[in-house]
């Protein structure tokens, strides 16, 4: 049986392991943490949001970023650093802000989002897995006229691509989600996508990992991946093993027939020594998790929401409310900035004054693996500069695969990315119009 090693046990890595095992492969997942879903998948915004496909890189972003440059609580904070990788990424990001590039990237993200949402729904039906999911849709609400006006073109474009996102008036918005009544007088309008969902990505990842193990997937936790080892004598670039270091043990060699890199932001330093250059830079995202006020449980929303003015996503997870957002470009720094944390709480208290227990806030930060285009890298690895759709047939690895760079939509795109990479590894083409890497 063909043995495949999946590097990383976040939501992308675990779903990859699931689909590979379902396809009949022998699978081992290698993870430096002590359990699955402990990094970027741990406390994200919780949304399966096909309707949130507008790339960060679009014509309006550079002006906004300049306005936000010196605001510590800005939705997007770019810290100027003497870092060549960050500067190179920023220049590539600006190129993707062109209108034609932004539209092409939106198309890619919508195609993958629709495919992935359907895959998740089928997986849930097949396994009956529970993860505090809500299937009440996602509503974008607007308290800024400028943001509402700016939503018209991308909403229409998504409708053309098959996303059922539609405009609704203030009364409909408040009727669909009564928790918005306290700020109804501030609302300009809203859009609603009934088929989008939300759920606890960490819970999903851990429970799916348990299912994977029951089906024979092996997990090596507390194991650091030190290097990927290649065979210089092979006709095509070929990986013969990786070097790992289990906790409290010496470094050792681990062999498999193929390898899938699903390490998010940490994919970059692992493959760089091979001559593979991934255009991924970590965007530090923040979240806050609050207890819902037990005296007024309906004062917190059940429908998952997106606050476009403040770039926050809001999801009900059982008796808790998860609010996530903002992006801070500050390298691999994982320090919590309390100014940004408190800004989230202040906004939540404005919207849902009776809905949460503010003193219960649990703040978290994680590194989203952002590509300049916001489109993830799925497919065969190749030498040189990698971007979605790139190919280098003379220098494509025959057994090294990429499933990384999902940015803010890792939870949304996880099942689709995993199903697609499992199909590609079987030498078949997924039923998905997407610019795969090296294929």
Short mmCIF file of C-alpha atoms in Angstrom, two decimals:
data_model
loop_
_atom_site.label_atom_id
_atom_site.label_comp_id
_atom_site.label_asym_id
_atom_site.label_seq_id
_atom_site.Cartn_x
_atom_site.Cartn_y
_atom_site.Cartn_z
CA UNK A 1 0.00 0.00 0.00
CA UNK A 2 1.33 3.47 -0.90
CA UNK A 3 2.43 5.32 2.23
CA UNK A 4 1.86 9.09 2.39
CA UNK A 5 3.11 11.39 5.14
CA UNK A 6 1.05 14.51 5.84
CA UNK A 7 3.12 17.23 7.47
CA UNK A 8 0.88 19.19 9.83
CA UNK A 9 -2.25 18.37 11.84
CA UNK A 10 -4.24 21.54 11.50
CA UNK A 11 -7.65 21.47 9.85
CA UNK A 12 -6.02 21.31 6.38
CA UNK A 13 -3.65 18.50 7.33
CA UNK A 14 -6.26 16.38 9.11
CA UNK A 15 -8.82 16.70 6.31
CA UNK A 16 -6.05 15.77 3.86
CA UNK A 17 -5.34 12.66 5.92
CA UNK A 18 -9.03 11.78 5.94
CA UNK A 19 -9.48 11.94 2.17
CA UNK A 20 -6.21 10.12 1.50
CA UNK A 21 -7.20 7.31 3.86
CA UNK A 22 -10.65 7.12 2.28
CA UNK A 23 -8.86 6.72 -1.08
CA UNK A 24 -7.00 3.68 0.25
CA UNK A 25 -3.59 5.12 1.14
CA UNK A 26 -1.55 4.28 4.23
CA UNK A 27 -1.30 7.66 5.99
CA UNK A 28 0.88 9.09 8.76
CA UNK A 29 0.37 12.63 10.09
CA UNK A 30 3.34 14.36 11.73
CA UNK A 31 2.72 17.30 14.07
CA UNK A 32 4.93 19.25 16.49
CA UNK A 33 2.05 20.00 18.87
CA UNK A 34 0.65 17.44 21.32
CA UNK A 35 -2.73 17.19 19.53
CA UNK A 36 -4.50 18.17 16.32
CA UNK A 37 -5.73 21.69 15.60
CA UNK A 38 -3.64 23.50 18.21
CA UNK A 39 -2.24 26.34 16.10
CA UNK A 40 -4.08 28.39 13.42
CA UNK A 41 -7.13 26.10 13.62
CA UNK A 42 -7.48 26.54 17.38
CA UNK A 43 -9.68 29.64 17.80
CA UNK A 44 -10.44 31.09 14.38
CA UNK A 45 -13.63 32.84 13.35
CA UNK A 46 -15.52 29.61 12.74
CA UNK A 47 -17.07 30.47 9.38
CA UNK A 48 -17.56 28.33 6.28
CA UNK A 49 -17.88 31.46 4.21
CA UNK A 50 -18.06 31.09 0.44
CA UNK A 51 -19.61 34.57 0.42
CA UNK A 52 -16.49 36.12 1.97
CA UNK A 53 -14.41 35.63 -1.16
CA UNK A 54 -13.35 39.21 -1.89
CA UNK A 55 -9.53 39.05 -1.80
CA UNK A 56 -7.66 41.25 0.66
CA UNK A 57 -5.69 42.33 -2.41
CA UNK A 58 -8.10 44.57 -4.29
CA UNK A 59 -7.92 48.13 -5.70
CA UNK A 60 -9.29 49.72 -2.51
CA UNK A 61 -6.87 48.09 -0.06
CA UNK A 62 -3.69 50.18 -0.59
CA UNK A 63 -5.44 53.44 0.32
CA UNK A 64 -7.08 51.84 3.35
CA UNK A 65 -3.77 50.35 4.47
CA UNK A 66 -2.10 53.77 4.31
CA UNK A 67 -4.86 55.28 6.45
CA UNK A 68 -4.48 52.46 8.97
CA UNK A 69 -0.66 52.45 8.99
CA UNK A 70 -0.19 54.13 12.37
CA UNK A 71 -3.38 52.94 14.07
CA UNK A 72 -2.62 50.24 16.60
CA UNK A 73 -6.22 48.96 16.46
CA UNK A 74 -6.51 49.04 12.65
CA UNK A 75 -8.19 46.07 10.91
CA UNK A 76 -5.05 45.64 8.81
CA UNK A 77 -1.77 46.61 10.46
CA UNK A 78 1.45 46.42 8.44
CA UNK A 79 4.49 46.82 10.66
CA UNK A 80 7.47 48.16 8.75
CA UNK A 81 10.35 45.75 9.37
CA UNK A 82 13.81 45.19 7.91
CA UNK A 83 12.65 41.91 6.39
CA UNK A 84 13.31 41.14 2.72
CA UNK A 85 10.67 38.40 2.65
CA UNK A 86 8.03 40.77 4.00
CA UNK A 87 8.97 43.50 1.52
CA UNK A 88 8.91 41.05 -1.40
CA UNK A 89 5.51 39.76 -0.29
CA UNK A 90 4.17 43.32 0.01
CA UNK A 91 5.27 44.15 -3.54
CA UNK A 92 3.58 41.00 -4.85
CA UNK A 93 0.47 41.91 -2.86
CA UNK A 94 0.32 45.33 -4.52
CA UNK A 95 0.50 43.68 -7.95
CA UNK A 96 -2.50 41.52 -7.01
CA UNK A 97 -4.47 44.67 -6.09
CA UNK A 98 -5.05 45.43 -9.78
CA UNK A 99 -8.71 45.11 -10.71
CA UNK A 100 -8.13 42.31 -13.23
CA UNK A 101 -6.01 40.29 -10.80
CA UNK A 102 -8.47 40.81 -7.94
CA UNK A 103 -11.34 39.53 -10.10
CA UNK A 104 -9.37 36.49 -11.26
CA UNK A 105 -8.49 35.66 -7.66
CA UNK A 106 -12.10 36.09 -6.53
CA UNK A 107 -13.15 33.56 -9.18
CA UNK A 108 -10.58 31.06 -7.89
CA UNK A 109 -11.74 31.50 -4.29
CA UNK A 110 -15.43 31.14 -5.15
CA UNK A 111 -14.84 27.97 -7.17
CA UNK A 112 -12.84 26.42 -4.35
CA UNK A 113 -15.30 27.65 -1.72
CA UNK A 114 -18.36 26.09 -3.39
CA UNK A 115 -16.50 22.81 -3.93
CA UNK A 116 -15.25 22.79 -0.35
CA UNK A 117 -18.58 23.59 1.28
CA UNK A 118 -20.20 20.72 -0.61
CA UNK A 119 -17.36 18.41 0.46
CA UNK A 120 -17.82 19.38 4.13
CA UNK A 121 -21.55 18.81 3.94
CA UNK A 122 -20.99 15.35 2.42
CA UNK A 123 -18.35 14.50 5.03
CA UNK A 124 -20.75 15.54 7.79
CA UNK A 125 -23.52 13.39 6.31
CA UNK A 126 -21.17 10.41 6.01
CA UNK A 127 -19.69 10.65 9.52
CA UNK A 128 -22.39 12.43 11.56
CA UNK A 129 -19.55 14.42 13.11
CA UNK A 130 -20.60 17.19 15.53
CA UNK A 131 -18.64 20.41 16.00
CA UNK A 132 -21.09 23.06 17.27
CA UNK A 133 -22.10 23.71 13.67
CA UNK A 134 -24.76 26.20 12.68
CA UNK A 135 -26.38 26.01 9.24
CA UNK A 136 -28.31 29.28 9.42
CA UNK A 137 -26.24 31.13 6.84
CA UNK A 138 -23.91 34.12 7.07
CA UNK A 139 -24.93 37.76 7.05
CA UNK A 140 -22.64 40.66 6.16
CA UNK A 141 -23.93 43.81 7.85
CA UNK A 142 -22.86 47.36 7.11
CA UNK A 143 -22.75 50.42 9.34
CA UNK A 144 -20.79 52.42 6.78
CA UNK A 145 -22.35 53.71 3.57
CA UNK A 146 -19.01 53.53 1.78
CA UNK A 147 -18.52 49.87 2.71
CA UNK A 148 -22.10 49.07 1.71
CA UNK A 149 -21.67 50.73 -1.69
CA UNK A 150 -18.38 48.91 -2.19
CA UNK A 151 -20.10 45.55 -1.61
CA UNK A 152 -22.36 45.90 -4.64
CA UNK A 153 -19.88 44.89 -7.36
CA UNK A 154 -18.33 41.85 -5.62
CA UNK A 155 -21.78 40.63 -4.52
CA UNK A 156 -23.03 40.77 -8.11
CA UNK A 157 -19.87 39.02 -9.30
CA UNK A 158 -20.31 36.22 -6.76
CA UNK A 159 -23.93 35.80 -7.83
CA UNK A 160 -22.72 35.33 -11.42
CA UNK A 161 -20.40 32.59 -10.15
CA UNK A 162 -23.14 30.70 -8.34
CA UNK A 163 -23.00 32.12 -4.81
CA UNK A 164 -26.51 32.78 -3.44
CA UNK A 165 -25.48 36.00 -1.67
CA UNK A 166 -28.26 38.60 -1.84
CA UNK A 167 -28.96 42.07 -0.54
CA UNK A 168 -31.54 42.44 2.21
CA UNK A 169 -32.92 45.57 3.83
CA UNK A 170 -32.53 46.59 7.46
CA UNK A 171 -35.89 45.16 8.54
CA UNK A 172 -35.10 41.77 7.02
CA UNK A 173 -31.67 41.79 8.61
CA UNK A 174 -33.06 42.44 12.08
CA UNK A 175 -35.83 39.88 11.56
CA UNK A 176 -33.36 37.20 10.53
CA UNK A 177 -31.09 37.99 13.46
CA UNK A 178 -32.95 39.76 16.30
CA UNK A 179 -29.66 40.26 18.19
CA UNK A 180 -28.99 43.11 15.74
CA UNK A 181 -31.97 45.16 16.99
CA UNK A 182 -29.85 47.29 19.38
CA UNK A 183 -27.91 48.69 16.40
CA UNK A 184 -30.69 48.56 13.78
CA UNK A 185 -30.72 52.39 13.67
CA UNK A 186 -27.03 52.31 12.64
CA UNK A 187 -27.40 49.71 9.90
CA UNK A 188 -27.13 50.79 6.27
CA UNK A 189 -27.97 47.40 4.85
CA UNK A 190 -26.85 43.77 4.68
CA UNK A 191 -26.21 40.80 2.44
CA UNK A 192 -27.20 37.25 3.32
CA UNK A 193 -26.00 33.85 2.10
CA UNK A 194 -28.33 31.17 3.41
CA UNK A 195 -26.14 28.17 2.53
CA UNK A 196 -23.00 29.34 4.30
CA UNK A 197 -22.28 27.84 7.70
CA UNK A 198 -20.23 28.14 10.86
CA UNK A 199 -18.73 25.80 13.41
CA UNK A 200 -15.86 25.11 15.79
CA UNK A 201 -12.84 24.36 13.59
CA UNK A 202 -10.75 23.13 16.53
CA UNK A 203 -13.47 20.71 17.64
CA UNK A 204 -13.98 19.53 14.06
CA UNK A 205 -10.25 18.95 13.58
CA UNK A 206 -9.85 16.95 16.78
CA UNK A 207 -12.95 14.83 16.21
CA UNK A 208 -12.00 14.14 12.60
CA UNK A 209 -8.50 13.20 13.77
CA UNK A 210 -10.12 10.66 16.08
CA UNK A 211 -12.12 9.27 13.14
CA UNK A 212 -8.95 9.15 11.05
CA UNK A 213 -7.17 7.15 13.75
CA UNK A 214 -10.11 4.72 13.93
CA UNK A 215 -9.68 4.13 10.18
CA UNK A 216 -5.97 3.44 10.54
CA UNK A 217 -4.27 6.82 10.14
CA UNK A 218 -1.18 7.08 12.36
CA UNK A 219 -0.42 10.34 14.20
CA UNK A 220 3.05 11.27 15.40
CA UNK A 221 2.48 14.16 17.81
CA UNK A 222 5.15 16.12 19.69
CA UNK A 223 7.36 15.59 16.66
CA UNK A 224 9.27 18.42 15.02
CA UNK A 225 9.96 18.24 11.29
CA UNK A 226 13.54 19.41 10.76
CA UNK A 227 14.22 18.88 7.05
CA UNK A 228 13.06 17.35 3.80
CA UNK A 229 15.70 15.14 2.20
CA UNK A 230 15.92 14.83 -1.58
CA UNK A 231 17.57 12.44 -4.00
CA UNK A 232 19.95 14.35 -6.25
CA UNK A 233 20.35 11.33 -8.57
CA UNK A 234 16.66 11.07 -9.51
CA UNK A 235 15.49 12.10 -12.98
CA UNK A 236 13.00 14.48 -11.39
CA UNK A 237 13.28 16.11 -7.97
CA UNK A 238 12.40 13.37 -5.50
CA UNK A 239 12.02 13.24 -1.71
CA UNK A 240 13.33 10.06 -0.14
CA UNK A 241 12.76 10.96 3.51
CA UNK A 242 12.33 13.67 6.10
CA UNK A 243 14.28 14.31 9.28
CA UNK A 244 12.16 14.46 12.41
CA UNK A 245 12.82 14.90 16.10
CA UNK A 246 10.25 13.38 18.46
CA UNK A 247 9.99 14.95 21.90
CA UNK A 248 12.93 14.01 24.16
CA UNK A 249 14.56 11.94 21.42
CA UNK A 250 17.35 12.44 18.93
CA UNK A 251 16.74 13.37 15.30
CA UNK A 252 15.84 10.44 13.07
CA UNK A 253 14.87 9.69 9.48
CA UNK A 254 11.27 9.00 8.44
CA UNK A 255 10.49 7.56 5.02
CA UNK A 256 7.30 7.45 2.95
CA UNK A 257 6.35 7.17 -0.72
CA UNK A 258 4.94 10.71 -0.92
CA UNK A 259 4.74 13.78 1.31
CA UNK A 260 2.12 16.52 1.63
CA UNK A 261 3.18 19.85 3.14
CA UNK A 262 0.26 21.30 5.13
CA UNK A 263 2.12 23.42 7.65
CA UNK A 264 0.52 26.80 6.99
CA UNK A 265 2.97 29.66 7.54
CA UNK A 266 5.66 27.20 8.61
CA UNK A 267 5.67 25.58 5.16
CA UNK A 268 7.94 28.38 3.91
CA UNK A 269 11.12 27.73 5.94
CA UNK A 270 10.78 23.95 5.57
CA UNK A 271 10.84 23.91 1.75
CA UNK A 272 13.11 26.91 1.15
CA UNK A 273 16.37 24.87 1.44
CA UNK A 274 15.09 22.73 -1.45
CA UNK A 275 14.88 25.76 -3.73
CA UNK A 276 11.09 26.01 -3.43
CA UNK A 277 9.98 29.59 -2.81
CA UNK A 278 6.44 29.93 -1.48
CA UNK A 279 4.87 33.42 -1.58
CA UNK A 280 3.40 32.99 1.90
CA UNK A 281 3.74 35.44 4.76
CA UNK A 282 2.12 35.09 8.19
CA UNK A 283 -0.75 37.45 8.94
CA UNK A 284 -1.37 37.43 12.66
CA UNK A 285 -5.09 37.20 13.32
CA UNK A 286 -6.83 37.78 16.64
CA UNK A 287 -9.93 36.33 18.22
CA UNK A 288 -11.89 36.72 21.42
CA UNK A 289 -14.21 34.08 22.84
CA UNK A 290 -16.94 35.19 25.28
CA UNK A 291 -19.53 33.41 27.34
CA UNK A 292 -23.00 34.23 26.10
CA UNK A 293 -24.99 36.07 28.78
CA UNK A 294 -27.04 33.26 30.38
CA UNK A 295 -29.74 35.80 31.36
CA UNK A 296 -30.18 36.95 27.75
CA UNK A 297 -29.01 34.15 25.41
CA UNK A 298 -30.94 35.61 22.48
CA UNK A 299 -29.12 38.93 22.82
CA UNK A 300 -26.17 37.18 21.14
CA UNK A 301 -26.53 36.12 17.50
CA UNK A 302 -27.20 32.62 16.20
CA UNK A 303 -26.65 33.53 12.55
CA UNK A 304 -22.95 33.93 11.80
CA UNK A 305 -22.14 37.56 11.02
CA UNK A 306 -19.50 39.64 9.29
CA UNK A 307 -19.00 43.23 10.41
CA UNK A 308 -17.53 44.69 7.23
CA UNK A 309 -16.59 48.08 8.64
CA UNK A 310 -14.46 46.54 11.40
CA UNK A 311 -13.52 43.39 9.45
CA UNK A 312 -14.74 41.06 12.19
CA UNK A 313 -16.44 37.68 11.89
CA UNK A 314 -18.84 36.55 14.60
CA UNK A 315 -19.94 32.96 15.23
CA UNK A 316 -22.11 31.33 17.89
CA UNK A 317 -20.40 28.20 19.24
CA UNK A 318 -22.74 26.60 21.75
CA UNK A 319 -22.91 28.86 24.79
CA UNK A 320 -19.96 30.95 23.58
CA UNK A 321 -19.52 33.72 21.03
CA UNK A 322 -16.36 33.75 18.92
CA UNK A 323 -15.31 37.07 17.35
CA UNK A 324 -12.25 37.11 15.12
CA UNK A 325 -10.55 39.40 12.69
CA UNK A 326 -7.82 41.94 12.02
CA UNK A 327 -4.53 41.12 10.35
CA UNK A 328 -1.13 42.17 11.63
CA UNK A 329 1.89 41.70 9.38
CA UNK A 330 4.69 41.35 11.91
CA UNK A 331 6.60 38.23 10.91
CA UNK A 332 6.27 35.14 13.09
CA UNK A 333 5.60 37.22 16.21
CA UNK A 334 2.91 35.61 18.37
CA UNK A 335 2.60 38.21 21.14
CA UNK A 336 -0.91 39.33 21.99
CA UNK A 337 -1.40 43.05 21.44
CA UNK A 338 -3.93 44.05 24.08
CA UNK A 339 -4.85 47.24 22.23
CA UNK A 340 -6.12 45.13 19.36
CA UNK A 341 -7.80 42.68 21.74
CA UNK A 342 -9.63 45.44 23.60
CA UNK A 343 -10.74 46.99 20.30
CA UNK A 344 -12.55 43.72 19.47
CA UNK A 345 -14.33 43.71 22.83
CA UNK A 346 -15.31 47.36 22.53
CA UNK A 347 -16.94 46.71 19.16
CA UNK A 348 -18.74 43.59 20.39
CA UNK A 349 -20.16 45.54 23.34
CA UNK A 350 -21.42 48.20 20.92
CA UNK A 351 -23.24 45.63 18.80
CA UNK A 352 -24.48 43.23 21.49
CA UNK A 353 -24.61 45.30 24.71
CA UNK A 354 -26.44 42.56 26.64
CA UNK A 355 -25.30 39.51 24.68
CA UNK A 356 -21.95 38.63 26.21
CA UNK A 357 -20.10 38.48 29.50
CA UNK A 358 -17.27 40.83 28.52
CA UNK A 359 -15.12 39.90 31.51
CA UNK A 360 -15.02 36.29 30.28
CA UNK A 361 -13.01 37.20 27.16
CA UNK A 362 -10.37 34.68 26.16
CA UNK A 363 -8.01 36.24 23.66
CA UNK A 364 -6.00 34.28 21.12
CA UNK A 365 -3.76 34.92 18.17
CA UNK A 366 -2.67 32.70 15.28
CA UNK A 367 -0.64 33.03 12.09
CA UNK A 368 -2.72 32.85 8.93
CA UNK A 369 -0.62 31.70 5.95
CA UNK A 370 -1.38 34.46 3.43
CA UNK A 371 -0.46 34.41 -0.24
CA UNK A 372 -0.45 37.81 -2.00
CA UNK A 373 -3.48 36.73 -4.05
CA UNK A 374 -5.31 35.07 -1.12
CA UNK A 375 -5.51 31.93 -3.29
CA UNK A 376 -3.99 28.82 -1.66
CA UNK A 377 -1.26 26.64 -3.17
CA UNK A 378 -2.60 23.18 -3.96
CA UNK A 379 -0.75 20.66 -6.11
CA UNK A 380 2.75 19.37 -6.90
CA UNK A 381 5.73 21.25 -5.54
CA UNK A 382 8.29 22.53 -8.02
CA UNK A 383 11.57 24.38 -7.81
CA UNK A 384 11.65 28.15 -8.03
CA UNK A 385 8.89 30.66 -7.36
CA UNK A 386 5.51 29.05 -6.72
CA UNK A 387 2.12 30.67 -7.19
CA UNK A 388 -1.29 29.19 -7.96
CA UNK A 389 -1.27 27.92 -11.50
CA UNK A 390 2.54 27.90 -11.75
CA UNK A 391 4.38 25.03 -13.41
CA UNK A 392 7.99 24.01 -13.89
CA UNK A 393 7.79 20.68 -15.69
CA UNK A 394 11.56 20.17 -15.71
CA UNK A 395 11.81 20.68 -11.96
CA UNK A 396 8.53 19.35 -10.57
CA UNK A 397 8.79 16.94 -7.65
CA UNK A 398 7.29 13.54 -8.34
CA UNK A 399 6.28 12.90 -4.71
CA UNK A 400 6.13 16.23 -2.85
CA UNK A 401 2.77 17.97 -2.67
CA UNK A 402 1.56 21.33 -1.36
CA UNK A 403 -1.68 22.09 0.47
CA UNK A 404 -0.95 25.40 2.14
CA UNK A 405 -1.36 29.19 1.99
CA UNK A 406 -5.08 29.32 2.80
CA UNK A 407 -4.94 32.65 4.62
CA UNK A 408 -8.17 33.69 6.33
CA UNK A 409 -10.22 30.92 4.67
CA UNK A 410 -8.45 27.78 5.84
CA UNK A 411 -11.55 26.44 7.59
CA UNK A 412 -13.72 27.34 4.60
CA UNK A 413 -11.41 25.71 2.05
CA UNK A 414 -10.05 22.80 4.09
CA UNK A 415 -12.31 19.97 2.91
CA UNK A 416 -12.20 21.04 -0.73
CA UNK A 417 -8.43 21.44 -0.72
CA UNK A 418 -8.01 18.05 0.92
CA UNK A 419 -10.40 16.28 -1.44
CA UNK A 420 -8.66 17.91 -4.41
CA UNK A 421 -5.12 16.98 -3.33
CA UNK A 422 -6.19 13.41 -2.64
CA UNK A 423 -7.67 13.22 -6.15
CA UNK A 424 -4.51 14.69 -7.72
CA UNK A 425 -2.32 12.17 -5.88
CA UNK A 426 -4.42 9.44 -7.51
CA UNK A 427 -3.45 10.90 -10.93
CA UNK A 428 -6.99 12.14 -11.52
CA UNK A 429 -8.36 15.62 -12.05
CA UNK A 430 -10.76 17.04 -9.43
CA UNK A 431 -14.11 18.28 -10.65
CA UNK A 432 -13.01 21.78 -9.81
CA UNK A 433 -12.03 24.68 -12.08
CA UNK A 434 -8.97 25.83 -10.17
CA UNK A 435 -5.38 26.81 -10.92
CA UNK A 436 -3.50 23.96 -9.26
CA UNK A 437 0.25 24.17 -8.80
CA UNK A 438 2.55 22.00 -10.92
CA UNK A 439 -0.27 20.09 -12.59
#
